[in-house]
PDB file of C-alpha atoms and ligand atoms in Angstrom:
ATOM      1  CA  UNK Z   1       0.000   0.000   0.000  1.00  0.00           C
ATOM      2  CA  UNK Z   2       0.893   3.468  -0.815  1.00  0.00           C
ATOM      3  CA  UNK Z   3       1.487   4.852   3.241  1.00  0.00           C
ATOM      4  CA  UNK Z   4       3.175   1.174   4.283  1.00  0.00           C
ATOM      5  CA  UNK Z   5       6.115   2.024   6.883  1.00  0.00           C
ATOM      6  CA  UNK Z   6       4.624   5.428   7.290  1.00  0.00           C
ATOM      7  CA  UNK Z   7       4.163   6.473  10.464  1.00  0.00           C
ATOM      8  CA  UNK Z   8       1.393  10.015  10.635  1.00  0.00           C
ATOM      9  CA  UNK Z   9       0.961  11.743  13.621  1.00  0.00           C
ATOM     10  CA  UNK Z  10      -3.142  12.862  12.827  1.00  0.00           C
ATOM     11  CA  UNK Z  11      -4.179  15.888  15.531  1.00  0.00           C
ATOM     12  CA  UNK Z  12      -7.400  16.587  16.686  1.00  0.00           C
ATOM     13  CA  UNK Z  13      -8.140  12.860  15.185  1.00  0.00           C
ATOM     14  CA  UNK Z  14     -10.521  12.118  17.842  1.00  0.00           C
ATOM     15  CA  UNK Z  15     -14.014  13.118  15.664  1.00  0.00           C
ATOM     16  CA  UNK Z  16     -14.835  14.782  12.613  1.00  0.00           C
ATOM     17  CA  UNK Z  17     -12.247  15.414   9.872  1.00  0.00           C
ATOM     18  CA  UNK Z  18      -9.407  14.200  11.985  1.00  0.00           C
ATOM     19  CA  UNK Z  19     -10.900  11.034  12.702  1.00  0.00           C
ATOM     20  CA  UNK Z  20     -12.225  10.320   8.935  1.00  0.00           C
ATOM     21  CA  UNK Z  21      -7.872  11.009   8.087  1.00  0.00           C
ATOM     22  CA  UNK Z  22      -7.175   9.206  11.025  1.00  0.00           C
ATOM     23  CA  UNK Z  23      -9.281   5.894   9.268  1.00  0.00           C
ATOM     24  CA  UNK Z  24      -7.730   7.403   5.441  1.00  0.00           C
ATOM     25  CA  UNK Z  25      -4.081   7.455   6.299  1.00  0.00           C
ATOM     26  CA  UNK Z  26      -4.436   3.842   8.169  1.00  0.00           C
ATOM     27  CA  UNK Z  27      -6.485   2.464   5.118  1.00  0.00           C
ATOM     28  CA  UNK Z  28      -3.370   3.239   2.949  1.00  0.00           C
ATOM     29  CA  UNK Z  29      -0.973   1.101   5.179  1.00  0.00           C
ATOM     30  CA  UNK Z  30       0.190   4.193   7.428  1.00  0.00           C
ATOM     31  CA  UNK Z  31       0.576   3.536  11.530  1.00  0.00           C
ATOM     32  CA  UNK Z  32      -1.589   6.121  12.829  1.00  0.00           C
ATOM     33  CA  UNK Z  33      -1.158   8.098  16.321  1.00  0.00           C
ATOM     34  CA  UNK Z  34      -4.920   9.430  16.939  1.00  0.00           C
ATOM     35  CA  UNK Z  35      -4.152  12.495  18.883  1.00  0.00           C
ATOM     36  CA  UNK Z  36      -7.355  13.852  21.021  1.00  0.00           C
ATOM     37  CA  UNK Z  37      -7.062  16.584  23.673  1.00  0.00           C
ATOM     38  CA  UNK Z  38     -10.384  15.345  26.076  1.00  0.00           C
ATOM     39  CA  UNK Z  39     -12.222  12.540  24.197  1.00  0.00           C
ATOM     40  CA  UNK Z  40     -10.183   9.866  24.887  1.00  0.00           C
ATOM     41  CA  UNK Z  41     -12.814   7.199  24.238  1.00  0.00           C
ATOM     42  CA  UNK Z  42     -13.794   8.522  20.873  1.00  0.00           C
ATOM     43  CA  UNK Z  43     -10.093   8.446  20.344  1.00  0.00           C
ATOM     44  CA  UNK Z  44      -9.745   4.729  21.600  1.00  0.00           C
ATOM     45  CA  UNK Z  45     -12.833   3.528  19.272  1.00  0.00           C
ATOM     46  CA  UNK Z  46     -10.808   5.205  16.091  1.00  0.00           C
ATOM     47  CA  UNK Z  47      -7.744   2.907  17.325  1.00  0.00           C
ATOM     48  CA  UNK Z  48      -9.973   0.263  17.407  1.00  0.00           C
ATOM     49  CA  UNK Z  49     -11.401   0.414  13.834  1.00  0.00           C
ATOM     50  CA  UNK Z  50      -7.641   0.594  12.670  1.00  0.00           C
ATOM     51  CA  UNK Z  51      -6.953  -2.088  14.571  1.00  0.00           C
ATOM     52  CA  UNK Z  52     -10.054  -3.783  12.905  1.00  0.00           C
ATOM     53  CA  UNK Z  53      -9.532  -3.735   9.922  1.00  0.00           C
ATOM     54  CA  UNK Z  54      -5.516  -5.072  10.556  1.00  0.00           C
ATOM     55  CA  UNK Z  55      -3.580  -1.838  10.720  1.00  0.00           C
ATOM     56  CA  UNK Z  56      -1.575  -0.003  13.587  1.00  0.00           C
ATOM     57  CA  UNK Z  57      -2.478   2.961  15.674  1.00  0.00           C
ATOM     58  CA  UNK Z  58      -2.413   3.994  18.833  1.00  0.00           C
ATOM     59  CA  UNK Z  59      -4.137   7.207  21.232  1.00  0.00           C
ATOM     60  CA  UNK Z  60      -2.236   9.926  22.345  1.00  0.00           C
ATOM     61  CA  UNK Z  61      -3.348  12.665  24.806  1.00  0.00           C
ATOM     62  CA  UNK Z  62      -2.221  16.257  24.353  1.00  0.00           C
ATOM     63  CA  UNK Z  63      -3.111  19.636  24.307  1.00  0.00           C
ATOM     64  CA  UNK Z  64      -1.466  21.308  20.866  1.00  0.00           C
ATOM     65  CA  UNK Z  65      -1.607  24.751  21.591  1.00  0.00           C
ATOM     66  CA  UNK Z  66       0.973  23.517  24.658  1.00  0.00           C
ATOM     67  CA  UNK Z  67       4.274  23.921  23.121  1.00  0.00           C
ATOM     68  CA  UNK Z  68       5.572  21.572  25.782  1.00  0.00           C
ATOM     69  CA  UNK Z  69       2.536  19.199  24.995  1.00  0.00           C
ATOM     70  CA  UNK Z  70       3.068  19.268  21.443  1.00  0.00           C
ATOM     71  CA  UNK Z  71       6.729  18.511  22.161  1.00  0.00           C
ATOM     72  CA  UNK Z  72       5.877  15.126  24.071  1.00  0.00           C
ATOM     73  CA  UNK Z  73       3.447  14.067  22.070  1.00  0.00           C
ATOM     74  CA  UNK Z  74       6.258  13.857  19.178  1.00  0.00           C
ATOM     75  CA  UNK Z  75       8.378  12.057  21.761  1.00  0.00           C
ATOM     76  CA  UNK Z  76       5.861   9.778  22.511  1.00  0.00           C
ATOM     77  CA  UNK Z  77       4.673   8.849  18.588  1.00  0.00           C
ATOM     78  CA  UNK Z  78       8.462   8.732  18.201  1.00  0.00           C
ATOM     79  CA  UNK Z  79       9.109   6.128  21.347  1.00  0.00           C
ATOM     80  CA  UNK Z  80       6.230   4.193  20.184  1.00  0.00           C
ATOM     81  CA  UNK Z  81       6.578   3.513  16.862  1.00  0.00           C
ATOM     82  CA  UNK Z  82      10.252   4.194  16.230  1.00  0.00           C
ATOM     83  CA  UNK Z  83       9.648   6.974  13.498  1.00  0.00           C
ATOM     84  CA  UNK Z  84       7.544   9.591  11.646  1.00  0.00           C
ATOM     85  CA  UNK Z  85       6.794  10.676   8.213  1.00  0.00           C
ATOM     86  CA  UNK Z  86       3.537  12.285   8.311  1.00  0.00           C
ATOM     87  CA  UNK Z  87       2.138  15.274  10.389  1.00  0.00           C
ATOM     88  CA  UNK Z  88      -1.798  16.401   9.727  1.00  0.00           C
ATOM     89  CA  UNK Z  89      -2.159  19.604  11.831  1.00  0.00           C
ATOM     90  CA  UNK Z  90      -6.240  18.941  12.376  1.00  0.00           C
ATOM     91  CA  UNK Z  91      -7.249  20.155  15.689  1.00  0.00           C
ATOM     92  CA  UNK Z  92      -9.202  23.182  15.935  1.00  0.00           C
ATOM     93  CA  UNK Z  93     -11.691  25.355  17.560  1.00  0.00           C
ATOM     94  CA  UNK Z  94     -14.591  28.020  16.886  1.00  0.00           C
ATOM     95  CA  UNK Z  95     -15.743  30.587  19.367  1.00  0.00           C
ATOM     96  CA  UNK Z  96     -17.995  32.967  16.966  1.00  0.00           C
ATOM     97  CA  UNK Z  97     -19.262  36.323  18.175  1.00  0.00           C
ATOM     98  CA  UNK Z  98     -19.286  39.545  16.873  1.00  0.00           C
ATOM     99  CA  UNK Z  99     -16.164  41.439  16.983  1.00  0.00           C
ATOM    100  CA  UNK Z 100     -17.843  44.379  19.275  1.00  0.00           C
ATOM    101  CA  UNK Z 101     -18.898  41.222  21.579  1.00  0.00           C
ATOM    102  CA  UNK Z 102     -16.376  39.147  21.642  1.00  0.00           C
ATOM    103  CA  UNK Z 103     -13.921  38.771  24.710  1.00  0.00           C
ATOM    104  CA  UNK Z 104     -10.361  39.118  24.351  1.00  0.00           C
ATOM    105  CA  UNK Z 105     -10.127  35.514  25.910  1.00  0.00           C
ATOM    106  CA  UNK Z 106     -12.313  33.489  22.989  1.00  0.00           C
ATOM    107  CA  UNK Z 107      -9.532  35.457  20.104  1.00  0.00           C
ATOM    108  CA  UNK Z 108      -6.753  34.304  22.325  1.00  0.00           C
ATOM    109  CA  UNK Z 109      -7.895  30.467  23.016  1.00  0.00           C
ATOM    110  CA  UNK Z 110      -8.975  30.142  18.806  1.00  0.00           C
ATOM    111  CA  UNK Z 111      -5.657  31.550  17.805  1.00  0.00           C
ATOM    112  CA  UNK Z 112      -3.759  29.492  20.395  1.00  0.00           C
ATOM    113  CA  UNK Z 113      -5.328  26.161  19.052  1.00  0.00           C
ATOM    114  CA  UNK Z 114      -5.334  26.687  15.670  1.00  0.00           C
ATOM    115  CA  UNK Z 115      -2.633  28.539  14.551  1.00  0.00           C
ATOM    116  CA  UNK Z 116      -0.558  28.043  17.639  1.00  0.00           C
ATOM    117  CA  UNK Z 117      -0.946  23.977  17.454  1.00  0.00           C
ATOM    118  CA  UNK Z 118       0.194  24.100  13.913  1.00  0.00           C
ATOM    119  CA  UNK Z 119       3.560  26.285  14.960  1.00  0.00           C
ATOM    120  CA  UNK Z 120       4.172  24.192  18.277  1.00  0.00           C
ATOM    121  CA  UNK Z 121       3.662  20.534  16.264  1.00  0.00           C
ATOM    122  CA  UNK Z 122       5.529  21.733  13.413  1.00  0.00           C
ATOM    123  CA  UNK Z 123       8.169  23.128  15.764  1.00  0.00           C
ATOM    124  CA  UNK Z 124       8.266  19.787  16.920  1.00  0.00           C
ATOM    125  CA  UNK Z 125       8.605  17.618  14.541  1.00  0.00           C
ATOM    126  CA  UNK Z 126      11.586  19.183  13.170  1.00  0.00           C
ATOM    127  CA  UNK Z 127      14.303  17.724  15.001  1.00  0.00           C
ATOM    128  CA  UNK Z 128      13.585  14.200  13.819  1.00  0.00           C
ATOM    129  CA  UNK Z 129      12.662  15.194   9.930  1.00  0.00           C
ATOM    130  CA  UNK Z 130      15.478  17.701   9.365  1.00  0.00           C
ATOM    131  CA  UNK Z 131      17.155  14.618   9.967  1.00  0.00           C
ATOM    132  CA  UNK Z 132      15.331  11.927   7.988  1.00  0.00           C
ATOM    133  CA  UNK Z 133      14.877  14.530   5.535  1.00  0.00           C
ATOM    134  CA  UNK Z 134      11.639  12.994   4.873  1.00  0.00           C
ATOM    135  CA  UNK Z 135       8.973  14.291   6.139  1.00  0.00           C
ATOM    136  CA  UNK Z 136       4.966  15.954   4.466  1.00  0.00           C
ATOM    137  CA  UNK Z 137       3.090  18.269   6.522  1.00  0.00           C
ATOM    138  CA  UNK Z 138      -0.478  19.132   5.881  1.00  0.00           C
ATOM    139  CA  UNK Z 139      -2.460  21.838   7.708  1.00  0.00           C
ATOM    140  CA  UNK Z 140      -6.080  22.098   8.084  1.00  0.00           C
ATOM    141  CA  UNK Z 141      -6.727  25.419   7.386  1.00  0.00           C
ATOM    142  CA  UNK Z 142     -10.397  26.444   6.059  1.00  0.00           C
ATOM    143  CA  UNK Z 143     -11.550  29.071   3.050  1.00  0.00           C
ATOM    144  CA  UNK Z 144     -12.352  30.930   5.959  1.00  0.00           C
ATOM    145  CA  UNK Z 145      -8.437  32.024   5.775  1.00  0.00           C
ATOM    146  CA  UNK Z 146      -8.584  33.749   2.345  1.00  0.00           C
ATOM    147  CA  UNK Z 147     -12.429  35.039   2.879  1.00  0.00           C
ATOM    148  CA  UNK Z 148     -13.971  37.032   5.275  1.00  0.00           C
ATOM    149  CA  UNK Z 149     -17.029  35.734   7.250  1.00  0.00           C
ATOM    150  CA  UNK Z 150     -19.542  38.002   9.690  1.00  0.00           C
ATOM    151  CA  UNK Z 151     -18.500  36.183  13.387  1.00  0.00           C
ATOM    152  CA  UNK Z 152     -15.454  34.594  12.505  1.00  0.00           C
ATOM    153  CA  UNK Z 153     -13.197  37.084  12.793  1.00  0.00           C
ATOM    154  CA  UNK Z 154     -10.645  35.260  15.153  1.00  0.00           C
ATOM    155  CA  UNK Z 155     -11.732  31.941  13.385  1.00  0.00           C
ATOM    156  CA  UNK Z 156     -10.930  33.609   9.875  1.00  0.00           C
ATOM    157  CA  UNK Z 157      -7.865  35.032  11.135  1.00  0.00           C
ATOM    158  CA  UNK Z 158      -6.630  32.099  12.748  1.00  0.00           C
ATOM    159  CA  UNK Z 159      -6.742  30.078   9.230  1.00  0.00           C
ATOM    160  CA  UNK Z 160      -5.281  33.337   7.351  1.00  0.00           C
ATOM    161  CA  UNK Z 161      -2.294  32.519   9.889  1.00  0.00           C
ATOM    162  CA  UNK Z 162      -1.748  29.128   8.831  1.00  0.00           C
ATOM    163  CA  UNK Z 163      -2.005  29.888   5.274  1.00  0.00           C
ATOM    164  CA  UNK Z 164       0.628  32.301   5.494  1.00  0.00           C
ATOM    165  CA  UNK Z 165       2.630  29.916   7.719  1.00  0.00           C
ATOM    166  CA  UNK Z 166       2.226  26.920   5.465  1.00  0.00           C
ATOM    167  CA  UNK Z 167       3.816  29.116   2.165  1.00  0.00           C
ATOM    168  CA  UNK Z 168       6.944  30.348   4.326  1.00  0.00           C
ATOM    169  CA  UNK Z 169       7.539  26.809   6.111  1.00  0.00           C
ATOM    170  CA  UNK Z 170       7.276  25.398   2.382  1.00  0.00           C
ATOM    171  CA  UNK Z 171      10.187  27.555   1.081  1.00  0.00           C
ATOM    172  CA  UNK Z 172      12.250  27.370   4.528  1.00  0.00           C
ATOM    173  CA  UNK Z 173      11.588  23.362   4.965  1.00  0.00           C
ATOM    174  CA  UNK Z 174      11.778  22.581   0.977  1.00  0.00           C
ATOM    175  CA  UNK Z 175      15.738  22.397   1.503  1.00  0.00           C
ATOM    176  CA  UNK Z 176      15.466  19.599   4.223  1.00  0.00           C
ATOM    177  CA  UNK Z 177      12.913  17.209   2.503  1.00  0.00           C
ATOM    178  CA  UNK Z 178      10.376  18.501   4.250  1.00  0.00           C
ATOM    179  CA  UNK Z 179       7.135  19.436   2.368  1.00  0.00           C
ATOM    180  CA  UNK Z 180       3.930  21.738   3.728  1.00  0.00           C
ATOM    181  CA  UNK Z 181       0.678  21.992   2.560  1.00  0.00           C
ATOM    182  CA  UNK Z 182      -2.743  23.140   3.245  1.00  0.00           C
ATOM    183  CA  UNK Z 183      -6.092  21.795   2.439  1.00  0.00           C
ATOM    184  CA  UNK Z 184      -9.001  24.547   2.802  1.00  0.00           C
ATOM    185  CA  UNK Z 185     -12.256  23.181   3.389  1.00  0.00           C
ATOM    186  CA  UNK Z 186     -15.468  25.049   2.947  1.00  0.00           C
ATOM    187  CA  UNK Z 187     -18.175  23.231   5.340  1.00  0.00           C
ATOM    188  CA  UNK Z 188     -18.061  19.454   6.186  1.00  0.00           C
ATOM    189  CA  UNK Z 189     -21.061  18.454   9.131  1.00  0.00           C
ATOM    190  CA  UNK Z 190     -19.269  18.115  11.948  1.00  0.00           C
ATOM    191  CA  UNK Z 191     -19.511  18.798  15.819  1.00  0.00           C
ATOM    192  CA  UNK Z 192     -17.240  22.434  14.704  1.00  0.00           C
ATOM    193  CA  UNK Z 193     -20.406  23.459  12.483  1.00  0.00           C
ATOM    194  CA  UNK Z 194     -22.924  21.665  13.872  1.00  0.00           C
ATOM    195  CA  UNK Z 195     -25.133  25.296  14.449  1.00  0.00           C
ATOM    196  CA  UNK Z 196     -24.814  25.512  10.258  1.00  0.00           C
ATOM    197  CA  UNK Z 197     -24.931  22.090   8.918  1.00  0.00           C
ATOM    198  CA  UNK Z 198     -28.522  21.514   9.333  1.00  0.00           C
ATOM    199  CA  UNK Z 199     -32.508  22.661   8.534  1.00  0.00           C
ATOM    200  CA  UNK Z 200     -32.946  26.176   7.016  1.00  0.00           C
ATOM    201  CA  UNK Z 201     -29.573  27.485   7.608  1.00  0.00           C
ATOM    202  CA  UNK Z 202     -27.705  24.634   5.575  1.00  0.00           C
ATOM    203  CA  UNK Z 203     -30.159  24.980   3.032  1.00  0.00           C
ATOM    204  CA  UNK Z 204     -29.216  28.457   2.365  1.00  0.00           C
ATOM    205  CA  UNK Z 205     -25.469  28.209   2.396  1.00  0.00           C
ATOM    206  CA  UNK Z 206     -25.704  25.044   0.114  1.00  0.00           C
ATOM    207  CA  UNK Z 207     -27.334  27.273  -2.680  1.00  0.00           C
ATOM    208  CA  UNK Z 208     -24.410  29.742  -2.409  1.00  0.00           C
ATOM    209  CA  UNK Z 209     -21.941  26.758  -2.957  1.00  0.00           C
ATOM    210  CA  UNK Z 210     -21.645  25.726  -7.229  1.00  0.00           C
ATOM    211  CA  UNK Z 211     -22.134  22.026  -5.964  1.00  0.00           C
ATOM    212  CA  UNK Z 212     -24.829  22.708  -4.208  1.00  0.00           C
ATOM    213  CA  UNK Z 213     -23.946  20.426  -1.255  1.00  0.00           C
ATOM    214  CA  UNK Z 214     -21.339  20.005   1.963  1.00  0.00           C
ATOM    215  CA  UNK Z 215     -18.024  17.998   2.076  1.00  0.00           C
ATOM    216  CA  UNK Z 216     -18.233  14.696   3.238  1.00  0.00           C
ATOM    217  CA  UNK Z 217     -15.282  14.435   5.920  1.00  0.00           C
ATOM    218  CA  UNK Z 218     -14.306  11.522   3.814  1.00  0.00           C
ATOM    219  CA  UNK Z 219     -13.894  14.257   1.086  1.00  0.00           C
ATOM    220  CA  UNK Z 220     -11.973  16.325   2.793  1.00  0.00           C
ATOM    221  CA  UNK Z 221      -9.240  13.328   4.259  1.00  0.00           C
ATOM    222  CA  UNK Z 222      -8.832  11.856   0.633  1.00  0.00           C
ATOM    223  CA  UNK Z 223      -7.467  15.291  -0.022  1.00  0.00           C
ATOM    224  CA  UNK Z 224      -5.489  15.009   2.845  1.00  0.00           C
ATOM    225  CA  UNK Z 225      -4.657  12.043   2.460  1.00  0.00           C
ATOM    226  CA  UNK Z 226      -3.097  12.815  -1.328  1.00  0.00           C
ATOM    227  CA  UNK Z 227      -1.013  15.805   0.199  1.00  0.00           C
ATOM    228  CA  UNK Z 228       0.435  13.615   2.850  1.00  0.00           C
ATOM    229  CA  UNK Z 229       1.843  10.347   0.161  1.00  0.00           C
ATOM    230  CA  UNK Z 230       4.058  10.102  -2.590  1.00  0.00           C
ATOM    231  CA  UNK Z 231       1.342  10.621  -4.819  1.00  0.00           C
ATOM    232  CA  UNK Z 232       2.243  14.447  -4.118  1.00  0.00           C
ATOM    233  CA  UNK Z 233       5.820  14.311  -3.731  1.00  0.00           C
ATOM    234  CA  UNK Z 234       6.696  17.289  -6.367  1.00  0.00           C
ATOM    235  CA  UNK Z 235       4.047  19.718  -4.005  1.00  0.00           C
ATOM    236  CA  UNK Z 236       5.002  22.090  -1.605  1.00  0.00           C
ATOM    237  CA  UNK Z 237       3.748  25.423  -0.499  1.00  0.00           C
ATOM    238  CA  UNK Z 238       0.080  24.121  -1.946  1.00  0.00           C
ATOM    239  CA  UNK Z 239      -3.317  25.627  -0.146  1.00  0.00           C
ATOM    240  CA  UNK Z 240      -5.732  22.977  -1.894  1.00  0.00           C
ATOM    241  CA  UNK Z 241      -9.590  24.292  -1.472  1.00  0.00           C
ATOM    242  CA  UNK Z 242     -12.094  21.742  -0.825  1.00  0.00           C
ATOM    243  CA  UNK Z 243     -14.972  23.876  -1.202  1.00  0.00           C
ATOM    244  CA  UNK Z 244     -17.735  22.697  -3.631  1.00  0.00           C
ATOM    245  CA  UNK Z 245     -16.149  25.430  -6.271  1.00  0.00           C
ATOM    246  CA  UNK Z 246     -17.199  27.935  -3.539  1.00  0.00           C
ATOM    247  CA  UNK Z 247     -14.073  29.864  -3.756  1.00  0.00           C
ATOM    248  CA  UNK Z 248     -14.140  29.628  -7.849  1.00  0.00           C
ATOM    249  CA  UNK Z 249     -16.567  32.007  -8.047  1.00  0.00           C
ATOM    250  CA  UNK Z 250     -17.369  36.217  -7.026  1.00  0.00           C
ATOM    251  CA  UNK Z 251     -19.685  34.867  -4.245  1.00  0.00           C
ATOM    252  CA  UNK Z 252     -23.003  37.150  -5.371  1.00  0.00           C
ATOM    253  CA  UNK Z 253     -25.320  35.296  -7.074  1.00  0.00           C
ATOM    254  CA  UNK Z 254     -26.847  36.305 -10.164  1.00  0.00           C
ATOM    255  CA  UNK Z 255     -30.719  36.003  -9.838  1.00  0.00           C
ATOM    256  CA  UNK Z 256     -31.587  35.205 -13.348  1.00  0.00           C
ATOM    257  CA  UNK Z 257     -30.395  32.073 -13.796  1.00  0.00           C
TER     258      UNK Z 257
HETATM  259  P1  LIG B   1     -14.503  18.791  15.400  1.00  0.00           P
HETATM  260  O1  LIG B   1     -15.399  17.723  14.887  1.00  0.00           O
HETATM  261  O2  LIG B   1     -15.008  19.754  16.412  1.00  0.00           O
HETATM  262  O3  LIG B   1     -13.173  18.083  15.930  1.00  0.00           O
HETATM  263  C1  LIG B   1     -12.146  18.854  16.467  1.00  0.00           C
HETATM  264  C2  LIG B   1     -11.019  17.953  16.919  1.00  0.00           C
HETATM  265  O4  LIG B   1      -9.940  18.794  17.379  1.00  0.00           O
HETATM  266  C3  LIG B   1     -11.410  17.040  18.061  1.00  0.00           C
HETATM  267  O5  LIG B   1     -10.819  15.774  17.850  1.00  0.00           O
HETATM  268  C4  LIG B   1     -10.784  17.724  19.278  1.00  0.00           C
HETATM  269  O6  LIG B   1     -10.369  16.809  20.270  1.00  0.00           O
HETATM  270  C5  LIG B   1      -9.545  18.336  18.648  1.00  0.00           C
HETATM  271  N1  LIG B   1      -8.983  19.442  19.423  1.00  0.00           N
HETATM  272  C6  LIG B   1      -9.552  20.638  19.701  1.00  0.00           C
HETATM  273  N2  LIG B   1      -8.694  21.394  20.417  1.00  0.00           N
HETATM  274  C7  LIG B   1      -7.571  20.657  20.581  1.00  0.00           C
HETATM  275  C8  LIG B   1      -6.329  20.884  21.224  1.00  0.00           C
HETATM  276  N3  LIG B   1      -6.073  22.041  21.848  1.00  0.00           N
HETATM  277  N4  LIG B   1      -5.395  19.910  21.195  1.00  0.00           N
HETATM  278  C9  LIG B   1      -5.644  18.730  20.557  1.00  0.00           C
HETATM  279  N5  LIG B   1      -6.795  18.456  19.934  1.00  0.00           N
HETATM  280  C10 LIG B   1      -7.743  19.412  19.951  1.00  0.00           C
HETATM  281  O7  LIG B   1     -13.967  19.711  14.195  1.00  0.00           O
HETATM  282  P2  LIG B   1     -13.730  19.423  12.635  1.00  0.00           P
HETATM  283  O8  LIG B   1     -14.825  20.069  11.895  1.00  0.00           O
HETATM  284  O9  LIG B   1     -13.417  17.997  12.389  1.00  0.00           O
HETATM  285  O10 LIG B   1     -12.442  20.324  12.402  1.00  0.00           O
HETATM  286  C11 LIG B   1     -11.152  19.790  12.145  1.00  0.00           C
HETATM  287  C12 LIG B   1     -10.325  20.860  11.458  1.00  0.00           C
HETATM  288  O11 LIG B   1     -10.940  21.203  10.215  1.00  0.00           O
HETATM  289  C13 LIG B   1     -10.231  22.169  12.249  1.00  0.00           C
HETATM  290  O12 LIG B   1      -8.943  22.716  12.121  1.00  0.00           O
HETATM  291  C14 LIG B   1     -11.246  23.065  11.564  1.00  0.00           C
HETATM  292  O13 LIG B   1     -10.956  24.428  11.719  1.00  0.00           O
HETATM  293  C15 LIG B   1     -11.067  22.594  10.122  1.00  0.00           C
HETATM  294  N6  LIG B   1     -12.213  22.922   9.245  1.00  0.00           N
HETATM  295  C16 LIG B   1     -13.432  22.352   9.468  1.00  0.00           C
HETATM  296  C17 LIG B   1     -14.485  22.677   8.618  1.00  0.00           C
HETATM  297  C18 LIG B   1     -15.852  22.059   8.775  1.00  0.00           C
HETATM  298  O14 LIG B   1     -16.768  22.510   8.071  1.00  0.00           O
HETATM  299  N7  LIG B   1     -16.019  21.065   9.616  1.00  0.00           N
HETATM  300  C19 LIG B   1     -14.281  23.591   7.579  1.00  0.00           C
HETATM  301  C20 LIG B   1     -13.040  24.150   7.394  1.00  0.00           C
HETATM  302  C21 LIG B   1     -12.000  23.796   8.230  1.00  0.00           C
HETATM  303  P3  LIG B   1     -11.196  16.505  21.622  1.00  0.00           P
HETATM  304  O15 LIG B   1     -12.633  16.289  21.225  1.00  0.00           O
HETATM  305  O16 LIG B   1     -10.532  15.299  22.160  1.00  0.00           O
HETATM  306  O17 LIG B   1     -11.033  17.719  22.493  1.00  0.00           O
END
């Protein structure tokens, strides 16, 4: 199989898109470390599946926007399973409000998590694959990161970050075999959009999307899934929008047609 002797590091791989690249990355061969931060039996029931269906994975707790967190977890992955190839920066947070409303805190925390887990696990990863010089890092950013969005300021800004990370760690890490990529997402049901993935409010943001429909998370981890094999090894510096065609187009419908 295409990820055999891989070994991915998936975080936030607990539920949602995580999980579904968590189940993608072990389908292809690759040992899997299922990172979670609280839901450690959702994250032993992914292990499980792998495990299943005759692969290799195992949990491991840790909070990513902890730099020292983010540094043991690489330890562990690294004790564990004796190497590692692949790092999917997943985990992330919302906390929407109005900018006038929102509290200093709820930036901070969304920031911390989203962009800051992708800087501490990427931080920490480095040591081993500057060494190996082979190593593919994909980020999780969202469209959100190249769009604007009323409420989602810190959200928005968060992914903006990481897009603007995962260009500059592309041309810094190219030299040491290292590639980085993004995949942005547009909206995939999961716990994260849970408020806008259903009844009359899904119904109106699928008619603003050309498909006309959501990502399936499955969607989403096949892309990630491409980024993080060989089947991209000439890609780097890549932010790969999973979107529907939603960021193809001007974004104001034309009412004729
Ligand atoms: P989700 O279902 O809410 O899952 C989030 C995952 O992140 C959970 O496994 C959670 O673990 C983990 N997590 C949160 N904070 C963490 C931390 N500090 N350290 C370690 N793990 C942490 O969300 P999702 O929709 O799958 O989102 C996954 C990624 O896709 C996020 O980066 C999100 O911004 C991005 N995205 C999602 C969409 C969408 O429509 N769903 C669209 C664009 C981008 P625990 O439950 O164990 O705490």
């Amino acid at each position: 199989m295409k990820l055999d002797e891989r070994v991915a590091v998936v975080t936030g791989a607990s539920r949602g898109i995580g999980r579904a690249t968590a189940l993608a990355l072990a389908a292809d061969g690759a040992t899997v470390a299922v990172n979670y931060r609280s839901g450690k039996d959702e994250a032993l029931d992914v292990v499980a599946r792998i495990e299943a269906a005759g692969g290799r994975a195992a949990a491991f707790q840790a909070d990513v926007s902890d730099y020292e967190q983010a540094t043991a977890l690489v330890a562990d992955v690294l004790e564990a399973f004796g190497g590692l190839h692949i790092l999917v920066n997943n985990a992330g947070i919302s906390k929407d409000n109005l900018i006038y409303s929102m509290e200093p805190q709820d930036w901070l925390d969304v920031m911390k998590v989203n962009f800051g887990g992708v800087f501490n696990c990427t931080k920490a990863v480095l040591d081993h694959l500057m060494v190996t010089r082979d190593g593919s890092i994909v980020n999780v950013s969202s469209v959100m990161g190249e769009r604007g969005w009323t409420g989602e300021s810190n959200y928005s800004a968060s992914k903006g970050a990481v897009d603007a990370f995962t260009r500059s760690a592309a041309i810094e890490l190219a030299r040491f075999g290292i590639r980085v990529n993004a995949v942005l997402p547009g909206f995939a049901p999961t716990d994260l959009v849970a408020e806008l993935s259903a009844g009359d409010v899904a119904k109106h943001l699928k008619r603003q999307i050309p498909m006309r429909d959501f990502a399936t998370v499955e969607q989403v981890a096949s892309a990630i899934r491409f980024l993080a094999g060989p089947e991209s090894a000439y890609m780097t510096g890549v932010l790969l929008n999973i979107d529907g065609g939603g960021m193809a187009g001007l974004g104001l419908g034309r009412l004729k047609w």
